[in-house]
Coordinates of C-alpha atoms and ligand atoms in Angstrom, one line a residue:
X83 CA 0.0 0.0 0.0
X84 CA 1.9 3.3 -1.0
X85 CA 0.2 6.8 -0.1
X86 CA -0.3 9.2 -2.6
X87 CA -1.1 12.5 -3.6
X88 CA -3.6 13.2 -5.8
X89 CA -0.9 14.6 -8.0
X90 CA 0.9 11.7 -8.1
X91 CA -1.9 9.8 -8.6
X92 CA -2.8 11.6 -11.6
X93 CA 0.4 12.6 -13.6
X94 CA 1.3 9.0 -13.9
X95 CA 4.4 9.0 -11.5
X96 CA 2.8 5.6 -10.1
X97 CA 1.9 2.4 -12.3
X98 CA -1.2 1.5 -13.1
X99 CA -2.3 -1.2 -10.7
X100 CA -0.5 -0.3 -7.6
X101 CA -1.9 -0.6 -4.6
X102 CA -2.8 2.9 -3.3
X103 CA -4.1 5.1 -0.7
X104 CA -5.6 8.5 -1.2
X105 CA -7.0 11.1 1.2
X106 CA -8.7 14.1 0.8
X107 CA -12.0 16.4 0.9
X108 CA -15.0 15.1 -1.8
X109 CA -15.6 17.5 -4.2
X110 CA -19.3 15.4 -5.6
X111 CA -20.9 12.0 -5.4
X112 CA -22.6 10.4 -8.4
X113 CA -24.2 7.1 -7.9
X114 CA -25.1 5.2 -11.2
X115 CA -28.1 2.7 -11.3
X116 CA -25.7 -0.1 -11.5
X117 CA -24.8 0.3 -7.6
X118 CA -21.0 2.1 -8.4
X119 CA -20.8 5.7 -6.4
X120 CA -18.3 7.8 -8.4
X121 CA -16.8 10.0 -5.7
X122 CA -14.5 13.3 -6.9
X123 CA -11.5 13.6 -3.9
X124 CA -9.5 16.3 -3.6
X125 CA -6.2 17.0 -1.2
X126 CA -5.3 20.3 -2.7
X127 CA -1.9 18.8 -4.2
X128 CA -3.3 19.9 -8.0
X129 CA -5.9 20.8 -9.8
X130 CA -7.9 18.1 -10.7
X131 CA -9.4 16.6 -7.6
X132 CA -9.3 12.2 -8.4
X133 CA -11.9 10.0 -9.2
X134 CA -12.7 7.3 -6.6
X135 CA -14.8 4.8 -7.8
X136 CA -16.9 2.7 -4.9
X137 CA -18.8 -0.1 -5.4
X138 CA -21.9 -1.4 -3.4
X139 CA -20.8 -4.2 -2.2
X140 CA -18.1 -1.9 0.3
X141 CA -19.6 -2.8 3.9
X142 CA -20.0 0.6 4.6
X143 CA -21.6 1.4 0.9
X144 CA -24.8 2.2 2.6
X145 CA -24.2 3.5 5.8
X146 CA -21.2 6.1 4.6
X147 CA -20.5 6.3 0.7
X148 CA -24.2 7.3 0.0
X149 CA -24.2 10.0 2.8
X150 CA -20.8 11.6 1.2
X151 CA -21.5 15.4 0.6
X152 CA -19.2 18.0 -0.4
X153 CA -16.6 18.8 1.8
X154 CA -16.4 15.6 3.8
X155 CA -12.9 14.3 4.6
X156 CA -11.9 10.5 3.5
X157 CA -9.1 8.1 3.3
X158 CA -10.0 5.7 0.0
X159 CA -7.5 2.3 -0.8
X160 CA -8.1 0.7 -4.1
X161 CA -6.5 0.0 -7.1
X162 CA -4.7 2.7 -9.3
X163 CA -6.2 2.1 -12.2
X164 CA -6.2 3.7 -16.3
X165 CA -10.0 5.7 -16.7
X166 CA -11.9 4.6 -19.0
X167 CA -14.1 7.7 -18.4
X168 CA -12.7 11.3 -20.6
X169 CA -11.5 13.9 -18.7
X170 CA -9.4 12.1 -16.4
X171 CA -6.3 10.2 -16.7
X172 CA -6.2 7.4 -13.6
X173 CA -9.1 6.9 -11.2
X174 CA -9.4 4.7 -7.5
X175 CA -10.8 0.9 -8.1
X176 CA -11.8 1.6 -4.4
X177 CA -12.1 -1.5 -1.7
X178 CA -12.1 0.8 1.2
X179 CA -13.7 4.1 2.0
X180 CA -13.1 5.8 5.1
X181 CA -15.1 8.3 6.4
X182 CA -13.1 10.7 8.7
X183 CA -15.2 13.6 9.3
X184 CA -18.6 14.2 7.8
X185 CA -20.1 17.4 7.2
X186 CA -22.5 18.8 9.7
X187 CA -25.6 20.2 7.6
X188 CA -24.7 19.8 4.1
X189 CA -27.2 22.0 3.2
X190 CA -25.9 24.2 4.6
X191 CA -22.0 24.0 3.9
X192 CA -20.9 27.2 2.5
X193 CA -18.7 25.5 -0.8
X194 CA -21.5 23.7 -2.9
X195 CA -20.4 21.9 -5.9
X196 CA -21.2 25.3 -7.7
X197 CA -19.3 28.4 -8.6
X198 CA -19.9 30.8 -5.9
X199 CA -19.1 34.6 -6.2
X200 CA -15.7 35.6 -5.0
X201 CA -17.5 38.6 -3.1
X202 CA -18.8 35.8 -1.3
X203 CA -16.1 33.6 -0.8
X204 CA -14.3 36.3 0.8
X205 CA -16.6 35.9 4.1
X206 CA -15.5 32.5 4.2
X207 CA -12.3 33.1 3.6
X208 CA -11.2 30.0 6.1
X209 CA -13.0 27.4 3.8
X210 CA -12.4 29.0 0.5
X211 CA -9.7 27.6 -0.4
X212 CA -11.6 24.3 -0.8
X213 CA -12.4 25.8 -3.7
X214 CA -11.1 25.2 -7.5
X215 CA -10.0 29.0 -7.5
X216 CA -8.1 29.4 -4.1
X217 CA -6.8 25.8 -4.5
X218 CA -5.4 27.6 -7.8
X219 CA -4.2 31.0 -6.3
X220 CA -2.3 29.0 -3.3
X221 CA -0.4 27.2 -5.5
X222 CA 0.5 29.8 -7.9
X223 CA 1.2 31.9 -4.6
X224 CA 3.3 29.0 -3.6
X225 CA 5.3 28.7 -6.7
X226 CA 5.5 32.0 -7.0
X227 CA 7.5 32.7 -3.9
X228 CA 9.7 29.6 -4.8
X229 CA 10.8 30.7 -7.9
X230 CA 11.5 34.2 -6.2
X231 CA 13.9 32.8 -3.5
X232 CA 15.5 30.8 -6.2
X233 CA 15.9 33.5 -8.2
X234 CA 18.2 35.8 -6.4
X235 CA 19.6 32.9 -4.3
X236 CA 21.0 31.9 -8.6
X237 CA 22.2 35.2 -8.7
X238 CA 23.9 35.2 -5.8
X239 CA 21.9 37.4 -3.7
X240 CA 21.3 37.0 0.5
X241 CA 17.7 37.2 2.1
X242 CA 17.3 39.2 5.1
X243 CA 14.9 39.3 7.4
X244 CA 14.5 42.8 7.9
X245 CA 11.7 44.0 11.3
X246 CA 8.5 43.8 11.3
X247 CA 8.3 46.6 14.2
X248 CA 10.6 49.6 13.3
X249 CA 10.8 53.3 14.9
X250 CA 11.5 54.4 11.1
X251 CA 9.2 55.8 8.6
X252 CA 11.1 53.9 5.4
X253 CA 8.4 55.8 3.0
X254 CA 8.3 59.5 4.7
X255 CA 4.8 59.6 3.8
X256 CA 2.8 58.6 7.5
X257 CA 1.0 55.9 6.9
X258 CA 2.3 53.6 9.9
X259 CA 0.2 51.8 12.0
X260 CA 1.1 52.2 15.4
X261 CA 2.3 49.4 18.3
X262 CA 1.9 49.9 21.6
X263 CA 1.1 48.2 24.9
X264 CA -0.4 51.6 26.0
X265 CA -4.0 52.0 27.3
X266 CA -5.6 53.1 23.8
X267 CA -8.5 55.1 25.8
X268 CA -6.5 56.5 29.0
X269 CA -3.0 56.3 27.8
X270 CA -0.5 57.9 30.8
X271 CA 0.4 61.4 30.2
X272 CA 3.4 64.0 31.3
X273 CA 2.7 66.7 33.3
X274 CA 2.3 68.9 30.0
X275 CA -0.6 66.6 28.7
X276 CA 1.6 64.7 25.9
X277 CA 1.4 60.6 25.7
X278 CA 4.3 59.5 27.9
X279 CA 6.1 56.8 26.1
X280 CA 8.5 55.9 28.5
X281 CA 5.6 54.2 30.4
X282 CA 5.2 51.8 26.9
X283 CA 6.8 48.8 26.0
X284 CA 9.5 50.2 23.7
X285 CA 9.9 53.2 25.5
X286 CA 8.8 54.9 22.7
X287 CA 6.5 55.5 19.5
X288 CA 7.4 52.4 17.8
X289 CA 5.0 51.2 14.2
X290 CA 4.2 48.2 12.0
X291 CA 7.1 48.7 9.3
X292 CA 5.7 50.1 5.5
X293 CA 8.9 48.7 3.7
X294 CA 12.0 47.0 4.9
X295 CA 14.3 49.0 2.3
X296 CA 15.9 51.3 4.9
X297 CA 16.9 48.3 6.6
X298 CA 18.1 46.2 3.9
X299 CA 20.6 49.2 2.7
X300 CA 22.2 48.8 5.5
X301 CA 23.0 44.8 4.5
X302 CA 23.8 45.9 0.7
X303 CA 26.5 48.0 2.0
X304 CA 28.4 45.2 3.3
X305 CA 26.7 41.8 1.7
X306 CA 26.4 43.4 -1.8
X307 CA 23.3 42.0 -3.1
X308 CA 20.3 41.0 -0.6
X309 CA 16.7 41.3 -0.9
X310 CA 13.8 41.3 1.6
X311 CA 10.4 39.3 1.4
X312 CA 8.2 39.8 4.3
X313 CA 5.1 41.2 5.5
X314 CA 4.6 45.1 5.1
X315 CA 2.1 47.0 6.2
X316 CA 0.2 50.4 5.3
X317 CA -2.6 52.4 6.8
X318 CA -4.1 54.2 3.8
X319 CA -7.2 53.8 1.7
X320 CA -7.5 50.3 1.1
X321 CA -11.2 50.4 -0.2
X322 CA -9.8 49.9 -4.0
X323 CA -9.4 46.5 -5.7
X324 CA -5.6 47.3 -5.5
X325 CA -4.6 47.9 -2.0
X326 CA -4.2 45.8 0.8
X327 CA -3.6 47.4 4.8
X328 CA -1.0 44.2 4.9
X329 CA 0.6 42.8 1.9
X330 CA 3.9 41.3 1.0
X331 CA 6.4 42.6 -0.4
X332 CA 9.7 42.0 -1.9
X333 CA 12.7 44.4 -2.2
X334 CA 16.0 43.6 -3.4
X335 CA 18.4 45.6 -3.4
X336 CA 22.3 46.1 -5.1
X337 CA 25.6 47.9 -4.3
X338 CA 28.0 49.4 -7.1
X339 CA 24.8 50.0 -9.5
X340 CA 22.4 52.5 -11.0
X341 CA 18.9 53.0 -12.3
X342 CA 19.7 51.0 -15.2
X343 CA 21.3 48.5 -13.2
X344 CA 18.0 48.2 -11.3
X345 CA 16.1 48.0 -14.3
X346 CA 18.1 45.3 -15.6
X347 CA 17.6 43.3 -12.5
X348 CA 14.0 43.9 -12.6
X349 CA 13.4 42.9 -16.5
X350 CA 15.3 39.1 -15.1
X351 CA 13.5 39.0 -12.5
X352 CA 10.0 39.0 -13.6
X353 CA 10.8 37.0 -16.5
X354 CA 12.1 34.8 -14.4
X355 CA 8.7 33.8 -12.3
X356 CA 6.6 34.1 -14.9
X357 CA 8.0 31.3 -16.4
X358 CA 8.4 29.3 -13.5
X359 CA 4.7 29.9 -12.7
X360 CA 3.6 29.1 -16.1
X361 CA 6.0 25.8 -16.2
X362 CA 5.1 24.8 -13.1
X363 CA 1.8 25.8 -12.5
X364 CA 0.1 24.9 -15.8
X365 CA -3.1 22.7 -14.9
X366 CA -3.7 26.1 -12.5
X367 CA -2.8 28.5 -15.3
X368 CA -6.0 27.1 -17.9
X369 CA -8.5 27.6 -15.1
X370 CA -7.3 31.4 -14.2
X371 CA -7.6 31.3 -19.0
X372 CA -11.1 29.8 -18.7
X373 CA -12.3 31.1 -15.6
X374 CA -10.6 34.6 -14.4
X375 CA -9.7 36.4 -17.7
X376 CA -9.0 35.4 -21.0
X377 CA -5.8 35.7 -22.8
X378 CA -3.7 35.8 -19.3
X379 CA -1.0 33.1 -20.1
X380 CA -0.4 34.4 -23.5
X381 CA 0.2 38.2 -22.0
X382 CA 2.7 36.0 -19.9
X383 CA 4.1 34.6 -22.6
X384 CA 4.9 38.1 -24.5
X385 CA 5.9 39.7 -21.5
X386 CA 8.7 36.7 -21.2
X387 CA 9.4 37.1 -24.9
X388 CA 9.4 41.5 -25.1
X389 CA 12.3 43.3 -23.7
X390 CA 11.3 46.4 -22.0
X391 CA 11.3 49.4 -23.1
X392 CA 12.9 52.6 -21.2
X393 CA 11.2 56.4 -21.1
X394 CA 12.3 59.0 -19.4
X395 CA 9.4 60.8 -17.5
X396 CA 9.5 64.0 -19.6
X397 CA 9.0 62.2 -22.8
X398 CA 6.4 60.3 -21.4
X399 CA 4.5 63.1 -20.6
X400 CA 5.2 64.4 -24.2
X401 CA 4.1 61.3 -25.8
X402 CA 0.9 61.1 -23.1
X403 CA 0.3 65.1 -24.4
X404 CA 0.4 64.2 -27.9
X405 CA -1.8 61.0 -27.7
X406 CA -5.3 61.3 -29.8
X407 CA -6.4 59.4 -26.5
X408 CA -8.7 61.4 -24.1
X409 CA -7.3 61.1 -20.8
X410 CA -9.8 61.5 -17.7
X411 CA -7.0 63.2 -16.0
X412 CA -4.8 65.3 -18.3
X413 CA -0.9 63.9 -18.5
X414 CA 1.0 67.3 -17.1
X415 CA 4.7 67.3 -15.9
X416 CA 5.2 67.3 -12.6
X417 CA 2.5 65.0 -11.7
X418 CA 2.3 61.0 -11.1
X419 CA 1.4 59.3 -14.0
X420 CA -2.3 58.2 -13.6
X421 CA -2.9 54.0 -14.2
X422 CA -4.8 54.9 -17.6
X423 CA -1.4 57.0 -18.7
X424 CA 0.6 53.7 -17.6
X425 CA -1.4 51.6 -19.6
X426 CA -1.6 53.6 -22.5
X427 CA 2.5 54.0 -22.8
X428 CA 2.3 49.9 -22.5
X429 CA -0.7 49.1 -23.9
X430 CA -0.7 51.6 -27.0
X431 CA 2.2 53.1 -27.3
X432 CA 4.9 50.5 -27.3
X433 CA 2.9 47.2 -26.7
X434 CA 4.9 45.8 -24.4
X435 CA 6.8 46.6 -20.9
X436 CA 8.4 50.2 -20.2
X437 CA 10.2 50.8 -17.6
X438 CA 9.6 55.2 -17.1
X439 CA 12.6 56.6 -15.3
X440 CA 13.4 60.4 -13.9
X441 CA 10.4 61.7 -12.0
X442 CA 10.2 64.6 -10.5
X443 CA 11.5 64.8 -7.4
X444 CA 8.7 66.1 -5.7
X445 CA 6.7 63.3 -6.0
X446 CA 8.9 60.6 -5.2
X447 CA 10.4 59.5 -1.7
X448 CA 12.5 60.9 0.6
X449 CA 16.3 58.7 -0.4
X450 CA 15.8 58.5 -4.2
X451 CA 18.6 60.5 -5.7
X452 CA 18.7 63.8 -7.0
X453 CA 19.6 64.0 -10.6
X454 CA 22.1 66.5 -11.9
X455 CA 19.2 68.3 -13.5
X456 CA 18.0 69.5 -10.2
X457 CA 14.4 68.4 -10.6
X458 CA 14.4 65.0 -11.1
X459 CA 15.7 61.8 -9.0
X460 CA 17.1 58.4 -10.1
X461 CA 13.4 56.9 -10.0
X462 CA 11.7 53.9 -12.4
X463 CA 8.3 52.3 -12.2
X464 CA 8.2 49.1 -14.8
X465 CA 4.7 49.4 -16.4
X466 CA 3.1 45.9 -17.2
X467 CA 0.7 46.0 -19.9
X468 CA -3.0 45.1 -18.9
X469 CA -1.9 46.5 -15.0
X470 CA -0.2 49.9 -15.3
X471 CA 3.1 50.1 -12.6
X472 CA 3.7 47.0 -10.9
X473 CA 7.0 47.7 -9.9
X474 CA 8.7 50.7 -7.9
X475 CA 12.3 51.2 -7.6
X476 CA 15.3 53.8 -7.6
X477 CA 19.1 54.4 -6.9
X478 CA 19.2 55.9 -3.7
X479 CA 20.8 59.1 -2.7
X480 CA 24.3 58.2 -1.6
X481 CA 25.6 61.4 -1.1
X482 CA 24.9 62.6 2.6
X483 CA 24.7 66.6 2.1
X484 CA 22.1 65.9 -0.7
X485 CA 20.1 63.5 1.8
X486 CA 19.8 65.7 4.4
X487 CA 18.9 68.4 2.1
X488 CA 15.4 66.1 0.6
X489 CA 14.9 64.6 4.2
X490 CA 14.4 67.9 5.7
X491 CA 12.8 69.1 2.4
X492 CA 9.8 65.8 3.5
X493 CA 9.8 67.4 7.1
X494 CA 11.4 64.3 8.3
X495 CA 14.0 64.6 11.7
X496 CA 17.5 63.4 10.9
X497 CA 17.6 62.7 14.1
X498 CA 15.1 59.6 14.1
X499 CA 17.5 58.4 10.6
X500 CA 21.0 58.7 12.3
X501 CA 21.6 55.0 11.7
X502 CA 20.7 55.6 7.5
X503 CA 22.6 58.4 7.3
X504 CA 25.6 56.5 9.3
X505 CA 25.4 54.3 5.7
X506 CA 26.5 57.2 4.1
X507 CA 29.2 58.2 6.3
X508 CA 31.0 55.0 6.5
X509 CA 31.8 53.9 3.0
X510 CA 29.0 55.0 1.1
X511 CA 28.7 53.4 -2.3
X512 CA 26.1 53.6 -5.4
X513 CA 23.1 51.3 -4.9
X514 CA 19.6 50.7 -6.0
X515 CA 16.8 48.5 -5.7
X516 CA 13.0 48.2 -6.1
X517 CA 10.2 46.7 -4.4
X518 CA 7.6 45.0 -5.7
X519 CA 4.1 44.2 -4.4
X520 CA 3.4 40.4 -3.7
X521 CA -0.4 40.2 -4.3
X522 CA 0.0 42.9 -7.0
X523 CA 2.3 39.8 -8.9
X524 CA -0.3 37.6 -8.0
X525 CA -3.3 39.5 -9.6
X526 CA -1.5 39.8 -12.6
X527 CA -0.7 36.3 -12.7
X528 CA -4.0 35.0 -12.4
X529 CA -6.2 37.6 -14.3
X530 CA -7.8 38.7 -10.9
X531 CA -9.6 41.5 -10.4
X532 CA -9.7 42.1 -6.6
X533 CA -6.6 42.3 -4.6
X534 CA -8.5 40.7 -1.9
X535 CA -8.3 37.2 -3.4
X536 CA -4.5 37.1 -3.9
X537 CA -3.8 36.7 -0.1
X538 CA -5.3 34.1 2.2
X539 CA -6.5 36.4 4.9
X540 CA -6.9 40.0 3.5
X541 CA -7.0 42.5 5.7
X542 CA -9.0 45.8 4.4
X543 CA -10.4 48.9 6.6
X544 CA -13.6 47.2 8.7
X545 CA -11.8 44.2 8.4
X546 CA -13.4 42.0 11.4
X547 CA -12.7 38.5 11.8
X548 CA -10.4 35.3 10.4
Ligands
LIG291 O1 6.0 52.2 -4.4 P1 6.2 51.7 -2.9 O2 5.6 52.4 -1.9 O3 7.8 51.6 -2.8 C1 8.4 51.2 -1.6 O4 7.9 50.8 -0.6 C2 9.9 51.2 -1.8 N1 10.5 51.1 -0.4 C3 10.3 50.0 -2.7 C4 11.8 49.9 -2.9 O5 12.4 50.6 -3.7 N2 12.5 49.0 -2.1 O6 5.7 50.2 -2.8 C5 6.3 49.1 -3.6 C6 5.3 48.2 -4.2 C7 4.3 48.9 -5.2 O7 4.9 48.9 -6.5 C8 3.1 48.0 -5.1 O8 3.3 46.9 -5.9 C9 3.1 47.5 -3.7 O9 4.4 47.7 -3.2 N3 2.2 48.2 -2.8 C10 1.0 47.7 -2.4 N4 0.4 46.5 -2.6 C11 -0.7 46.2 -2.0 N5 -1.4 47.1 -1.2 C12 -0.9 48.3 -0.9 N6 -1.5 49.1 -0.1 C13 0.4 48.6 -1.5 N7 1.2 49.7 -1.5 C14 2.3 49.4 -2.3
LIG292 MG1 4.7 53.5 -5.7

């Protein structure tokens, strides 16, 4: 008797007629007049959930098989065998079924054998991914993030684990959530009324980090090329189908380079898991084409096959002015470029990636660096066609004087950035990196709409249980 996965069962790994044992959730039951229940199991390890074929004369045919509903949990031994049936390669010659759990009120069960809304599924997000689509967007997730780590550990780049609590805002722009062990209502106060944070935990104001860049400088400048992947987190307006209040997100970054050096890396590295996800991931990939949106893989494909294209900001807006086009928000320099500008320059314009470099520095962060032109920094967003921006990076402003000249320019103490601007003091070298949003990959990937179904447990303003 061997245990199996259902993958294994089904890609043929195992010869037919092997003695095997399956386990999973049931998916549906069919029962044919000639006393044979066809039961659907699935264990999550692919796509296609295995057929398990039961007989009648099973001893527990009656009192089990014929009350299995969707979502009960069985161990099945039988036969491997070749399916006759289309649609499936091997199926179960079953001579045991074994109920574990059964379902409570099966009318009741949240994940029918029917396609439910994914506005729905998201309040059940604990047994949604029993469900062909989440079973999907786990494993793509999963290979995802694989193919990541493999990645930059092939190009000979170190992971660091940079902190999930930090005293430093890394974007300048105040959207931290706070930590503190503080009475929230009746916090305890100094004689001149203020919060007194010597009484907390920390000792003082301390947040949930918005990017673990400023950290993983400091790792660059001595390890050369790391990269962070880890939770982030972000108190703006997250009531859009492309923010999250916590998502993941992953931020290399590399010493003795440039903007172009960043792009470079960034053009490899999203080739990169593409590929793996559509190698790997295939089975998963023709649902997301049949199901999600039409024409996904293919854009994957391209996008693998194109090499980016580079603009510099001003040109954009020149080519964005000059489109026939009409813009709901009019392109004009000195202002972010809109998604429907990003999509057009991809989309329309070139038909394939662009990377847009040189903003102006005013709306850009805090450490990107100043270009000799005095008005823009060292900046790049990598437009994807069919998205808009799905990558943000820059080369960082080595150069002390010029640092604490934009810090104080953002209103930001130099006082709370001593350590960062040690990193210029001591050595300082040319670097860059990017950071790119997990679950905004992940959308892409899959053709989804909502970045609320790219994470297991989203967490949006309101947000109030799981
Ligand atoms: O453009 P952002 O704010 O850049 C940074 O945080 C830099 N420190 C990155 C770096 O250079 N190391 O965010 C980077 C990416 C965005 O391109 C987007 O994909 C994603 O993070 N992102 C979000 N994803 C989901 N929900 C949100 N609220 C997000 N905010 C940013
Ligand atoms: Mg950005």
């Amino acid at each position: 008797m061997q245990v199996v996965s259902v993958k294994k069962a089904l890609d043929g790994s195992v010869a037919p007629d092997t003695k095997v044992e399956v386990r999973g959730w049931v998916r549906t039951r069919r029962d044919s007049k000639a006393g044979i229940s066809f039961v659907n199991v699935s264990d999550g390890s692919t796509f296609d959930p295995i057929q398990v074929v039961a007989p009648n004369s099973l001893s527990n045919y009656e009192a089990d098989v014929l009350r299995l509903t969707a979502g009960c949990s069985v161990v099945c031994r039988g036969t491997l065998v070749k399916s006759q049936g289309k649609g499936q390669s091997f199926e179960v010659q079953a001579d045991e079924v074994r109920v574990l759990g059964f379902v409570d009120d099966p009318d009741t069960y949240p994940i029918q054998p029917k396609q439910h809304s994914l506005e729905f599924l998201r309040e059940v997000a604990h047994l949604r991914p029993r469900t062909n689509t989440f079973g999907a967007i786990t494993r793509v997730r999963h290979t995802a993030a694989q193919a990541i780590h493999r990645f930059f550990h092939e190009e000979g780049f170190f992971w660091v684990n940079t902190p999930i609590i930090t005293a430093s805002d890394a974007e300048g722009a105040g959207q931290m959530f706070r930590v503190s062990t503080l009475d929230a209502v009746n916090p305890p106060r100094t004689d001149t009324g203020k919060i007194d944070w010597s009484k907390d935990f920390f000792g003082k104001e301390a947040y949930l980090t918005v990017s673990g860049q400023l950290n993983v400088e400091a790792y660059c400048l001595a390890l050369s090329k790391v990269y962070t992947f880890g939770p982030t987190f972000r108190a703006e307006n997250s009531n859009t189908t492309r923010h999250l209040a916590e998502f993941w997100m992953i931020e290399p970054e590399i010493a003795f380079a440039d903007l172009n050096d960043d792009a470079n890396l960034a053009e490899r590295f999203l080739k990169y898991v593409f590929q793996a996800v559509l190698t790997e991931c295939a089975p998963d990939m023709k649902f997301f084409e049949e199901r999600q949106q039409k024409g996904v893989t293919e854009r994957l494909e391209k996008f693998i096959q194109s090499s980016f294209e580079r603009i510099d900001y001003t040109d954009a807006i020149e080519i964005l002015k000059k489109a026939k086009k009409k813009f709901e928000y009019a392109p004009e320099w000195g202002n972010d470029l809109q998604t429907e500008h990003e999509r057009y320059l991809a989309e329309e314009h070139v038909g394939r990636p662009v990377v847009v470099m040189n903003y102006p520095e005013q709306i850009k962060a805090f450490y990107m660096r100043m270009n000799d032109d005095g008005k823009t920094v060292a900046a790049m967003d990598v437009l994807a066609p069919g998205i808009g921006e799905i990558i943000g990076g820059s080369q960082r402003e080595e150069r002390l004087d010029r640092l604490d000249e934009r810090m104080k320019k953002f209103g930001l103490h130099p006082e709370g950035y001593q350590w960062f601007r040690d990193l210029r003091r001591y050595g300082s070298v040319p670097h860059a990196g990017f950071g790119l949003g997990f679950e905004r990959l992940i959308v892409y990937m899959c053709g989804l709409q909502n970045i609320r179904d790219a994470i297991p447990y989203p967490r949006v303003p309101g947000w109030a249980q799981f």
